[in-house]
Tab-separated table of C-alpha atoms in Angstrom:
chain	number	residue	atom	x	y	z
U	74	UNK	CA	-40.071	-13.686	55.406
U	75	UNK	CA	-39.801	-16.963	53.779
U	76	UNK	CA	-42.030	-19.415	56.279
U	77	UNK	CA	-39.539	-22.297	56.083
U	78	UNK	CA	-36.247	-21.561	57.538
U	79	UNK	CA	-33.571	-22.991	59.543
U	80	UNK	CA	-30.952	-20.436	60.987
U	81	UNK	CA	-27.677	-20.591	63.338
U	82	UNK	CA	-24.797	-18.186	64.157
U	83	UNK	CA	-23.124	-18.898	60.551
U	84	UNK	CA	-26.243	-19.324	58.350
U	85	UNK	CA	-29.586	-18.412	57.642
U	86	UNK	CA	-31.454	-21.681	55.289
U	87	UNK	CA	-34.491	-20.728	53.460
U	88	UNK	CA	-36.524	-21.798	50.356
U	89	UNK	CA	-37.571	-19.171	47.749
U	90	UNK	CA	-40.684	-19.055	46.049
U	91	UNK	CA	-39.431	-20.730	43.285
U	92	UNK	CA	-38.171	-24.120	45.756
U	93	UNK	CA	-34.720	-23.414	45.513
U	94	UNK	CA	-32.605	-23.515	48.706
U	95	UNK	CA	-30.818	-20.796	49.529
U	96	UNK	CA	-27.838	-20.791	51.858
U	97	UNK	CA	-26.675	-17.190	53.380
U	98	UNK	CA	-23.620	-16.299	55.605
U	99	UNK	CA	-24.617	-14.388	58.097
U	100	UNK	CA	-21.290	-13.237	58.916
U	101	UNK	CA	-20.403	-12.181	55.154
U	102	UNK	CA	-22.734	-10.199	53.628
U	103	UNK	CA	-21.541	-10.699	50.488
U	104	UNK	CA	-21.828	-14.682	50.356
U	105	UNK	CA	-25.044	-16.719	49.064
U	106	UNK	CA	-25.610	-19.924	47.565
U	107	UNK	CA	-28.356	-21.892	45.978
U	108	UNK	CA	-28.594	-25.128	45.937
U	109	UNK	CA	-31.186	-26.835	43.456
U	110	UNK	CA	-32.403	-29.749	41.565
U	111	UNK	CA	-32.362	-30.392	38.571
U	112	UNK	CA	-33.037	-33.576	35.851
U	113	UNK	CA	-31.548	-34.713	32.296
U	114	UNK	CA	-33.789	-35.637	29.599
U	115	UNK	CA	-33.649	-38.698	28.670
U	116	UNK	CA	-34.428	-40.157	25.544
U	117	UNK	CA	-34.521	-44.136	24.742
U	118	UNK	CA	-35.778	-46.051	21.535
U	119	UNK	CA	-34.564	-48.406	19.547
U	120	UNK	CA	-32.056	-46.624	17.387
U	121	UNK	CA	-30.285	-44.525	19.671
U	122	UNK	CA	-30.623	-43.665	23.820
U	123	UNK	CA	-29.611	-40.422	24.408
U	124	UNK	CA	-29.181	-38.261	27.580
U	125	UNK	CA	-29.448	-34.212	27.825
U	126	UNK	CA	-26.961	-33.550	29.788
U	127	UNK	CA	-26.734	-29.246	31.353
U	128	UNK	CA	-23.797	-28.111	32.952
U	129	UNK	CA	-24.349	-24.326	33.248
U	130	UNK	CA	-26.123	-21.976	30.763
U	131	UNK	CA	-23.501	-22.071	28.709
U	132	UNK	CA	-22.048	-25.612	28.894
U	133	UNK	CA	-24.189	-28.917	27.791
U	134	UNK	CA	-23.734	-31.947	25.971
U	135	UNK	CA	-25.916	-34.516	24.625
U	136	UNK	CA	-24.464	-38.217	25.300
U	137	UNK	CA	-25.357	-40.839	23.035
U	138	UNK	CA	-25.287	-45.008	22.882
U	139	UNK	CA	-26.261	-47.048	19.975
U	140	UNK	CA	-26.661	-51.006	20.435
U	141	UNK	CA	-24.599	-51.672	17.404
U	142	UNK	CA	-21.373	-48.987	17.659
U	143	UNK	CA	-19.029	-49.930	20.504
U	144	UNK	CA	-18.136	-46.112	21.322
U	145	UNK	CA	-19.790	-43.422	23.136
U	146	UNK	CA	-20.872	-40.514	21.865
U	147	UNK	CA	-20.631	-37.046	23.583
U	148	UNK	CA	-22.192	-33.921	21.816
U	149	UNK	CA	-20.772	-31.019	23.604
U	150	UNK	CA	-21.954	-27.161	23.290
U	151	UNK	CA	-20.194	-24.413	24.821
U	152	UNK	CA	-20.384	-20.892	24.505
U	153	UNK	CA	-21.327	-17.971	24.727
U	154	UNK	CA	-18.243	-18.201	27.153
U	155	UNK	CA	-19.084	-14.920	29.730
U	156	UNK	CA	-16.781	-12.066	29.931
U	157	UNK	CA	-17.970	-9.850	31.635
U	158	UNK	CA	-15.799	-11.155	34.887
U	159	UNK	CA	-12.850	-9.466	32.843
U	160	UNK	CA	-11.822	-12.978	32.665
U	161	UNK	CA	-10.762	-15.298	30.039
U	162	UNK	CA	-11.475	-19.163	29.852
U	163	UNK	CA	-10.034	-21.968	27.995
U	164	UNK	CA	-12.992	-24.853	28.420
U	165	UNK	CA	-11.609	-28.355	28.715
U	166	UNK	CA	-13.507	-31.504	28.874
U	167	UNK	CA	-12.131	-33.948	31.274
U	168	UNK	CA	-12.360	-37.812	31.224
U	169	UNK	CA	-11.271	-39.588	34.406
U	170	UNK	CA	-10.401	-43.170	34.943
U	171	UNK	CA	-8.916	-45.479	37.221
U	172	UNK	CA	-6.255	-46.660	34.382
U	173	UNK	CA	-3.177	-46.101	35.861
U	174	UNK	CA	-1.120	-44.813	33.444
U	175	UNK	CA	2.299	-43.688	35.283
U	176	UNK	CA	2.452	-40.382	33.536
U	177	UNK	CA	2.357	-41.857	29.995
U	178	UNK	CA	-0.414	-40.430	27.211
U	179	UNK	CA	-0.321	-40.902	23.385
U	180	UNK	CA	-1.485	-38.335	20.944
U	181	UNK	CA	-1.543	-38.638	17.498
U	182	UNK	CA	0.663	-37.115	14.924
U	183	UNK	CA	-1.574	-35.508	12.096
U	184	UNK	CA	-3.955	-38.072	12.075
U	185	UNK	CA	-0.939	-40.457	11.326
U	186	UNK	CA	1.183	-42.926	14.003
U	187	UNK	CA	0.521	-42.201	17.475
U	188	UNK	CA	3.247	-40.194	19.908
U	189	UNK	CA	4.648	-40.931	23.053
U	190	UNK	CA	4.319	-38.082	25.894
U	191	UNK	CA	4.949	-38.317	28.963
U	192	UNK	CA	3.968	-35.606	31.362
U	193	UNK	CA	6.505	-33.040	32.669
U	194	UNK	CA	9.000	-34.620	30.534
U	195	UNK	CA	10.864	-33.953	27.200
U	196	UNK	CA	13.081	-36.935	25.515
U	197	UNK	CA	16.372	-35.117	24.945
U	198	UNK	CA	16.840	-31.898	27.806
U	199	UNK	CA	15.862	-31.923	31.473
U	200	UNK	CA	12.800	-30.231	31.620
U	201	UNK	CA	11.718	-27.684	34.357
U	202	UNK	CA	8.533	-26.202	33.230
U	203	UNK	CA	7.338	-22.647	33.750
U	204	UNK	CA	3.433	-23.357	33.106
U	205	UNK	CA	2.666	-26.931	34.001
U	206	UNK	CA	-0.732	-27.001	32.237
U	207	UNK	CA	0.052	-25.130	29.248
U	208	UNK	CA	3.885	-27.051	28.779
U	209	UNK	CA	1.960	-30.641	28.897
U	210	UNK	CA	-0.589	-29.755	26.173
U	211	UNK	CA	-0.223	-31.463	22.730
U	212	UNK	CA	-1.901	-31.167	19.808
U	213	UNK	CA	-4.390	-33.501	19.158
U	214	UNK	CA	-5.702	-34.329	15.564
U	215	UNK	CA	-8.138	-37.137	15.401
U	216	UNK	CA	-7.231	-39.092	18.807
U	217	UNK	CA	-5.586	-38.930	22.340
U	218	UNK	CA	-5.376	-41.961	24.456
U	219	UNK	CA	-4.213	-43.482	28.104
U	220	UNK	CA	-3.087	-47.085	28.890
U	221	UNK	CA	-3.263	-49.199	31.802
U	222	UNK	CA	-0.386	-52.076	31.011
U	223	UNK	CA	-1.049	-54.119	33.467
U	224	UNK	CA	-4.741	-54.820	33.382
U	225	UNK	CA	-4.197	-54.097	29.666
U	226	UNK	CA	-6.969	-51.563	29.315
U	227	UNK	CA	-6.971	-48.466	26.987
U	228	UNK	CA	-9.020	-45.317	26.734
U	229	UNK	CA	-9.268	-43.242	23.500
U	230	UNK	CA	-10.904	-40.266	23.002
U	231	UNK	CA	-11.425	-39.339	19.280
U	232	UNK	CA	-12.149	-35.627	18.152
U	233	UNK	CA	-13.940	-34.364	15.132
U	234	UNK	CA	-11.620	-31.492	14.981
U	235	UNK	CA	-7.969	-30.712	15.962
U	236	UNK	CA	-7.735	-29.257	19.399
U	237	UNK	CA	-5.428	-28.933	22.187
U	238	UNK	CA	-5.133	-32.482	24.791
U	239	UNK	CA	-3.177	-33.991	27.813
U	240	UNK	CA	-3.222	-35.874	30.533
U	241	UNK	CA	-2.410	-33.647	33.760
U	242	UNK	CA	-3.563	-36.741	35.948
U	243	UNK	CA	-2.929	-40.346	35.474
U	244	UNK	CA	-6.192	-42.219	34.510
U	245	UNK	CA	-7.443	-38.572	33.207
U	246	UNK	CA	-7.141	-37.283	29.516
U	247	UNK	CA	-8.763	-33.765	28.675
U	248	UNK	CA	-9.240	-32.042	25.164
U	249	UNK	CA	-9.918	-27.902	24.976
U	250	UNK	CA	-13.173	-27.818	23.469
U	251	UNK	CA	-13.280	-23.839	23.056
U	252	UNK	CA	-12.049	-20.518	24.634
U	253	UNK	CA	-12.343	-16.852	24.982
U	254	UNK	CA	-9.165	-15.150	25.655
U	255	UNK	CA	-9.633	-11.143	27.143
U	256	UNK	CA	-5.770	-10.487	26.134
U	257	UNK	CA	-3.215	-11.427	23.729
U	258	UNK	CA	-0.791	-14.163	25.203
U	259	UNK	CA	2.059	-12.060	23.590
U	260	UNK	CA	3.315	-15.254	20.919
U	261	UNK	CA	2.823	-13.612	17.696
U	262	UNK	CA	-0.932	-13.036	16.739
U	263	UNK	CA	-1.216	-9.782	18.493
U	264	UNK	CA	-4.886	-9.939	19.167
U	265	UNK	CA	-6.574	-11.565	21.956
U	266	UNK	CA	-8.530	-15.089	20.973
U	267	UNK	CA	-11.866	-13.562	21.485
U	268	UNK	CA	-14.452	-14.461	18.502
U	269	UNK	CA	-17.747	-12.880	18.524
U	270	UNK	CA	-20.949	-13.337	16.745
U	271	UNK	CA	-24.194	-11.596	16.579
U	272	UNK	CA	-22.684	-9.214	19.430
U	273	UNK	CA	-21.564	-12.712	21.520
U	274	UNK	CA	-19.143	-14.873	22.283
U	275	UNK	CA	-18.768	-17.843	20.029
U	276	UNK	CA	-21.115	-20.907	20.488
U	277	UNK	CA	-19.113	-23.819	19.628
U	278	UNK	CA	-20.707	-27.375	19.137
U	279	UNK	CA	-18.842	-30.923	17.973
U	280	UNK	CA	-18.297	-34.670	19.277
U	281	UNK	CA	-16.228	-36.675	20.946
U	282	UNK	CA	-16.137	-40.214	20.609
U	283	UNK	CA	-14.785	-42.274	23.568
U	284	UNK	CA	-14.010	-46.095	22.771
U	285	UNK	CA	-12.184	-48.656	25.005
U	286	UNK	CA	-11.983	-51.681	26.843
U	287	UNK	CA	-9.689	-54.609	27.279
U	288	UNK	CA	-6.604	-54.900	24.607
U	289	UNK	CA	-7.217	-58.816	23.470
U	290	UNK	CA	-5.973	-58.260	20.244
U	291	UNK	CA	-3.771	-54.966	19.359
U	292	UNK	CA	-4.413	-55.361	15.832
U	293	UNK	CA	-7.855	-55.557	15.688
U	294	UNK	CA	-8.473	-53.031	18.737
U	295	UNK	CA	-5.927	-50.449	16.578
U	296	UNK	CA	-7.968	-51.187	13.404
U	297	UNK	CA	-11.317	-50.452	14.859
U	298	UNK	CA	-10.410	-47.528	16.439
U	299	UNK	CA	-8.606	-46.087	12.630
U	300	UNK	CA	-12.016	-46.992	11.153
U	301	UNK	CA	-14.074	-44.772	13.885
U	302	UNK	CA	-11.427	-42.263	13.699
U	303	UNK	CA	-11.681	-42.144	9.710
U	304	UNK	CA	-15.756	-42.314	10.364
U	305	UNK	CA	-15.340	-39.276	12.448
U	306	UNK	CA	-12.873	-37.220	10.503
U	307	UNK	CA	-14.547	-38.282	7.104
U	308	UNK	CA	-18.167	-38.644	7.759
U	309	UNK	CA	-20.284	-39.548	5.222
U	310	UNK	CA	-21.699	-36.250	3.002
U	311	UNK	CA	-26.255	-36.303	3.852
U	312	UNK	CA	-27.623	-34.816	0.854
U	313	UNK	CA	-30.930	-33.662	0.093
U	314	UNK	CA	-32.910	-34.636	-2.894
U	315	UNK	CA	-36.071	-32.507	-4.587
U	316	UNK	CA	-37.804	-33.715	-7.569
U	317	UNK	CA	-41.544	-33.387	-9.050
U	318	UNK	CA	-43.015	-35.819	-7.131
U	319	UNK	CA	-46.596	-35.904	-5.153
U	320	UNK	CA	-46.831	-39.578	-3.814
U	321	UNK	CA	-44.327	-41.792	-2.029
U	322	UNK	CA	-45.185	-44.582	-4.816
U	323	UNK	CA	-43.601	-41.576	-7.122
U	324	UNK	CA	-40.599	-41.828	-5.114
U	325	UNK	CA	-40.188	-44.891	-5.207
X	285	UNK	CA	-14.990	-24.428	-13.399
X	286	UNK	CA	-16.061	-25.376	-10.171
X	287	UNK	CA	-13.737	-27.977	-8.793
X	288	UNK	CA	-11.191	-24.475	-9.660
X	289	UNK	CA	-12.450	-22.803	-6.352
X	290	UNK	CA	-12.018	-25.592	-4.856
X	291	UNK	CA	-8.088	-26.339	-6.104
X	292	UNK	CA	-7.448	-22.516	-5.211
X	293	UNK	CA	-8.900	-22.169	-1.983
X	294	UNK	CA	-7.120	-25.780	-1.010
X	295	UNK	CA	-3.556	-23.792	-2.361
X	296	UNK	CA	-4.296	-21.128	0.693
X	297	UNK	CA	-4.910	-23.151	3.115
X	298	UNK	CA	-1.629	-24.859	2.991
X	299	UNK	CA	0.011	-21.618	4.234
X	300	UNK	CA	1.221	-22.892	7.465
X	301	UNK	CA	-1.035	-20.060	9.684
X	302	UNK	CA	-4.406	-22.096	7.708
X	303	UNK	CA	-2.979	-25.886	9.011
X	304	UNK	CA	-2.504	-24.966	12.452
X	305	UNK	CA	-5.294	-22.202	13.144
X	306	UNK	CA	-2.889	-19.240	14.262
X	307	UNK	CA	-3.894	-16.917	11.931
X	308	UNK	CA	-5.342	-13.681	12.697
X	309	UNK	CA	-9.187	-13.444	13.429
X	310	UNK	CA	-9.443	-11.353	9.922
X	311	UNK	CA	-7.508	-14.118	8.056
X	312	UNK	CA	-9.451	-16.952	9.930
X	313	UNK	CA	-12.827	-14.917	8.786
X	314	UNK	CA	-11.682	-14.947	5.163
X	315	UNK	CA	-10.697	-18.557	4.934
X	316	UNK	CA	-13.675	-19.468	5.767
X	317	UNK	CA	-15.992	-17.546	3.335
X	318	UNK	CA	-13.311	-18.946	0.651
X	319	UNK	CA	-13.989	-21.917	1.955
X	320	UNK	CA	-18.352	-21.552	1.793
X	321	UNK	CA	-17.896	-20.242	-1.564
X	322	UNK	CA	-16.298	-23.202	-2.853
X	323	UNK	CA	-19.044	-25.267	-1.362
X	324	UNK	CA	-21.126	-23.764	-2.813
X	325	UNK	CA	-19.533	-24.316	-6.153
X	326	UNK	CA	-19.854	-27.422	-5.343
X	327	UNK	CA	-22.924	-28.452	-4.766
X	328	UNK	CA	-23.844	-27.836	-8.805
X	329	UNK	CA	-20.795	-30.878	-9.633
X	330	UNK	CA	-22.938	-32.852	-6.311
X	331	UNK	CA	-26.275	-32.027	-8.398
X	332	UNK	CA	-24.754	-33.447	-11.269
X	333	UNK	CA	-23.129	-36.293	-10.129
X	334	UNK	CA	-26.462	-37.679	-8.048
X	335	UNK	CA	-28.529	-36.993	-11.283
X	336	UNK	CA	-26.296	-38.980	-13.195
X	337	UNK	CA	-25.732	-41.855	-10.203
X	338	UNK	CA	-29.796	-41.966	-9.773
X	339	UNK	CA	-30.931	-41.786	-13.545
X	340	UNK	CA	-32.537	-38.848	-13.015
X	341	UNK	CA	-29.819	-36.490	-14.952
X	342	UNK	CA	-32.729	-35.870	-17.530
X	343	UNK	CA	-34.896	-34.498	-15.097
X	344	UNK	CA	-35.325	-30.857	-14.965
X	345	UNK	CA	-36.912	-30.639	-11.784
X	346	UNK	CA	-34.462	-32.582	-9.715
X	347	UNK	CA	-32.240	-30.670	-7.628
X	348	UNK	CA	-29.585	-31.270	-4.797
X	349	UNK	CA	-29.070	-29.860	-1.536
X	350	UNK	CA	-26.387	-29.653	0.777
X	351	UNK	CA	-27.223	-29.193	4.442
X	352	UNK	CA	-24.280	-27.329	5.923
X	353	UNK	CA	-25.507	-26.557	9.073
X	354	UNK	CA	-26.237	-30.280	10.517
X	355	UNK	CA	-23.638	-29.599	13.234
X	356	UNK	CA	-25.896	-27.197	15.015
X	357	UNK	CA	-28.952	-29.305	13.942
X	358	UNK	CA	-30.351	-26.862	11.537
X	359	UNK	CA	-30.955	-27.621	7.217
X	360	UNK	CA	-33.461	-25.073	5.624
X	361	UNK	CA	-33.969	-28.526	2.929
X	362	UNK	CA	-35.488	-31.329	5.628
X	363	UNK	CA	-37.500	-28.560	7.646
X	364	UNK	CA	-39.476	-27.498	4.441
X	365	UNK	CA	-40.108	-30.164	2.879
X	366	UNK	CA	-43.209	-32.651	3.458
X	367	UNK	CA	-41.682	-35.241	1.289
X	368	UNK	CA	-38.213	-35.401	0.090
X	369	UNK	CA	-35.179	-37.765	-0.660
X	370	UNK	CA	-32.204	-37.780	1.371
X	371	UNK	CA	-28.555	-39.956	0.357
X	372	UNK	CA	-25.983	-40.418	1.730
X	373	UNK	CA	-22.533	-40.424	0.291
X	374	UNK	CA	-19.656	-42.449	1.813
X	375	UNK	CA	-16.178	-40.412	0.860
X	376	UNK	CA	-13.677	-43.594	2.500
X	377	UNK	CA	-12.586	-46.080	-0.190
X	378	UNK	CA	-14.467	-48.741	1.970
X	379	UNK	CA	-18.017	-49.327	2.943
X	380	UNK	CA	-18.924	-47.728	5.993
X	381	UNK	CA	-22.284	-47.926	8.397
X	382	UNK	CA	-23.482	-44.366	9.856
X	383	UNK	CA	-26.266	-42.936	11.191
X	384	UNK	CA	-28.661	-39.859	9.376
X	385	UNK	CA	-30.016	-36.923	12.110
X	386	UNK	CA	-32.177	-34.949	9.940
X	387	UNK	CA	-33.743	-31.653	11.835
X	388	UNK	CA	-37.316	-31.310	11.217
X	389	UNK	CA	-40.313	-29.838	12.698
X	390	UNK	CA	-43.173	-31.762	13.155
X	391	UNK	CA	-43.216	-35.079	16.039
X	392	UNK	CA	-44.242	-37.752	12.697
X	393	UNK	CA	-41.774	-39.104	9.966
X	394	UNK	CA	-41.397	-42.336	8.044
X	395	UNK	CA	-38.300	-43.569	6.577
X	396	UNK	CA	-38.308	-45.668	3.349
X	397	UNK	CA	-34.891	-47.116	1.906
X	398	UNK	CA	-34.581	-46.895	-1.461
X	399	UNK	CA	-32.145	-49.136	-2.199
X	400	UNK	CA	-33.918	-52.428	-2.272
X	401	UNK	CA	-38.101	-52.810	-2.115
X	402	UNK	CA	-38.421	-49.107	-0.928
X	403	UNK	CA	-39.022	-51.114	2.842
X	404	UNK	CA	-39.888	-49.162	5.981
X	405	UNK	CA	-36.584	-48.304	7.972
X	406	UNK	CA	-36.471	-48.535	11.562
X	407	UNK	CA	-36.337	-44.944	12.447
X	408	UNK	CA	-36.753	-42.232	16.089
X	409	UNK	CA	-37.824	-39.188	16.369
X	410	UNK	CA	-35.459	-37.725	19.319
X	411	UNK	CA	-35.600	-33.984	20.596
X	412	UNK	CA	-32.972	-31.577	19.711
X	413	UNK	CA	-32.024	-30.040	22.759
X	414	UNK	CA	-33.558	-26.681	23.934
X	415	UNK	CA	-29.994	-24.730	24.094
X	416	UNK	CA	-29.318	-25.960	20.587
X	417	UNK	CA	-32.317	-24.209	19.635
X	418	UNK	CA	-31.430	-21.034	21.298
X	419	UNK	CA	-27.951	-20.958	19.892
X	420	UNK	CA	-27.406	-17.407	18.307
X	421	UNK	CA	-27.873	-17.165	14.910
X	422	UNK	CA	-29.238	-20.419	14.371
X	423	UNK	CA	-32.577	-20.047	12.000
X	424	UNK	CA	-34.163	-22.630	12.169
X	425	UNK	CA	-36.981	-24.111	13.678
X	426	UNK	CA	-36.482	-27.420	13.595
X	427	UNK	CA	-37.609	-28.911	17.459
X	428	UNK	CA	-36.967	-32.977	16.719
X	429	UNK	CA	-34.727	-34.976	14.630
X	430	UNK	CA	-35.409	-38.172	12.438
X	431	UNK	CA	-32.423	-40.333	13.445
X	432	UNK	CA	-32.304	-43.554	11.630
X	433	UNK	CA	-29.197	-46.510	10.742
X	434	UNK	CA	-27.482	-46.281	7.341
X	435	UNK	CA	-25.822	-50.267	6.768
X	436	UNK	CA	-22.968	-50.354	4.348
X	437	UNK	CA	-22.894	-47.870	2.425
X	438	UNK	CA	-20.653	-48.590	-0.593
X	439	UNK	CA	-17.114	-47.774	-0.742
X	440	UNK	CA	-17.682	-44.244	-2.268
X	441	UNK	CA	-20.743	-45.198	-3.082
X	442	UNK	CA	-24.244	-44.075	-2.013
X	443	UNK	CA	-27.691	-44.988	-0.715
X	444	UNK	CA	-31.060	-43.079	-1.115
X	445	UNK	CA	-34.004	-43.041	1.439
X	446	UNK	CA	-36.959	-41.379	1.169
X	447	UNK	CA	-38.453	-39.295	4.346
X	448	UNK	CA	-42.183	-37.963	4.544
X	449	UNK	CA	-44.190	-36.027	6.725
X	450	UNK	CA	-46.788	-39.133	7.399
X	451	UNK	CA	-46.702	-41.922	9.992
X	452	UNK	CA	-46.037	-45.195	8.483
X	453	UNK	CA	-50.057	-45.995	8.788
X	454	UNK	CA	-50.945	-43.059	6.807
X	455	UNK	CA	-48.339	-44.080	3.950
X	456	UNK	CA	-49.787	-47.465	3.917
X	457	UNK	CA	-53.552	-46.253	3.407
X	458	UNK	CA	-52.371	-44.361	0.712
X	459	UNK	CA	-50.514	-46.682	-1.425
């Protein structure tokens, strides 16, 4: 019997040996929680500050700032997605604002001029959608972005890979960072979108980059977000170099 | 020769199932080891071309690397190597700035630039995060990464640093 605990009709309180708080139902059996603590490592300098950042134990991200790029970075890992629920995920990362944004989000088209979409809508038919979430996702090459007209604010998330985005709130874009499907959604591939390796689901890492602030000037606000877009898409090639040499005055 | 695997793997992947990733697992498997292979390829033209962009074409011993595994923080080339030369290679047609993560696996690196007087570059030594390390498959055992600022990098053009296993103190008592 754990010497520290609180108890009442509904719930027993206690604190395992480890420190953890743990919360039962008395009246289901079957219901527990734990409720813990825990901290992000941190790391600061004078090149980059960078924050470790653990969702689950199989969801983190690592988010960066650097004093001279105007963007944040976020370095997401997911995976190996569980299964053994029987269920399948698609993993989306969300990023909420207060824009307000009256239904209206812009994706881009191949990496080329950026779309129009507006949510539950389609330009030419009336449009009464069957799957709400599904029916408002577009794909999203390089960017996917959310603007606040009035206080003339925009929000762009850049991707280093094409993946599915939308905006299912206003002030909110999301982009499907990876997923493990149990069954085949029956449009043509015939096999359920369930990668494995070494005996486990997939572990998928990449970046985000999420730039924005006040539109002063379009053009140059446009033109700095196609140059991180193109640095993200077309990063430059690290290469490693070995040669004969036993000094650093060789090397040089 | 070379660039060929490149030019013929690039011919299948404009089959519109390659573009838009709805091909079949088996199909997605195979495009990507046509893919590695071409790489591969590739890296002697690389070799060649940084010989020939360093001076160093004459020299037997030199020999280039590519580190395709920096997404999940892992290159077999930085984590072996006491002492080695890294560049960087900017593919846009105008100059960019970027910044180098290099996995190693000791806590003490310098960076040296190589472009100018061979000066000390600001650099940091930040922690690669403990589920990175655990990812499946991943061997490596790289614990830290050298991070450090690359400024303008010529329009496909490129910039050499040198990156040893000393502290900046220990260089300096040496030379």
């Amino acid at each position: 019997e754990p010497a520290e605990f609180i108890s009442s009709e509904l719930y027993n309180i206690s604190i395992n040996d480890d420190g953890n708080l743990i919360v039962r139902w008395n009246k289901q059996n079957n219901m527990n929680l734990v409720q813990s603590f825990h901290f992000y490592e941190g790391a600061e300098g004078p090149i980059v500050e960078e924050l470790h950042h653990t969702i689950n134990e199989w969801v983190s991200q690592v988010v960066r700032i650097y004093p001279e790029e105007e963007h944040i970075e976020f370095d997401w890992l997911v995976g190996p997605i569980p299964a053994k629920d029987k269920v399948g995920k698609e993993i989306v990362t969300r990023y909420s604002s207060n824009l307000k944004t009256d239904n209206v989000f812009y994706t881009d088209s191949n990496g080329r001029e950026m779309l129009k979409r507006v949510r539950n809508y389609r330009p030419t038919w009336d449009l009464e959608l069957k799957e709400p979430i599904s029916g408002n996702y577009y794909p999203v090459t390089s960017k996917i972005s959310i603007k606040d007209e009035e206080k003339q604010l925009k929000l762009s998330v850049l991707n280093d890979r094409a993946q599915g985005g939308s905006s299912l709130q206003d002030g909110a874009v999301e982009l499907m960072i990876h997923r493990r499907l149990l069954k085949d959604d029956a449009f043509g591939v015939n096999e359920a979108l369930n990668e494995t390796a070494f005996g486990e689901g997939l572990v998928a890492r990449g970046t985000h980059y999420l730039f924005g602030g006040k539109v002063k000037n379009v053009d140059k606000f446009v033109l700095k977000e196609k140059e991180l877009a193109l640095k993200l898409a077309l990063h430059p090639w690290i290469l490693g170099v070995s040669f004969d040499w036993n000094s650093i005055d060789n090397m040089r | 020769e070379h660039l060929d695997h490149f030019r013929e793997a690039m011919g299948v992947m404009q089959h519109h199932d390659a573009v838009t990733g709805t091909e079949k697992q088996l199909v997605a498997n195979d495009y990507a080891r046509l893919l590695y292979k071409s790489m591969s390829h590739a890296g002697e033209m690389i070799s060649e071309a940084v010989g020939k962009w360093s001076g160093l074409a004459n020299e037997p011993s030199v020999k280039v690397f590519t580190c395709l595994e920096l997404n999940i923080s892992s290159c077999a080339f930085s984590e072996q190597n006491d002492m080695f030369i890294v560049v960087v290679y900017n593919p846009l047609s105008r100059p960019v700035s970027t910044y180098v993560r290099l996995p190693v696996k000791e806590n003490s690196y310098s960076v040296l630039s190589l472009n100018d007087d061979g000066l000390f570059q600001d650099m940091q030594m930040v922690p690669i995060p403990e589920r990175v390390q655990k990812i499946p498959g991943r061997l490596s055992n790289a614990v830290n990464e050298v991070v450090f600022r690359v400024e303008n990098i010529p329009a496909l053009g490129l910039k050499f640093y040198a990156v040893a296993k000393q502290s900046r103190e220990e260089i300096i008592e040496q030379s």
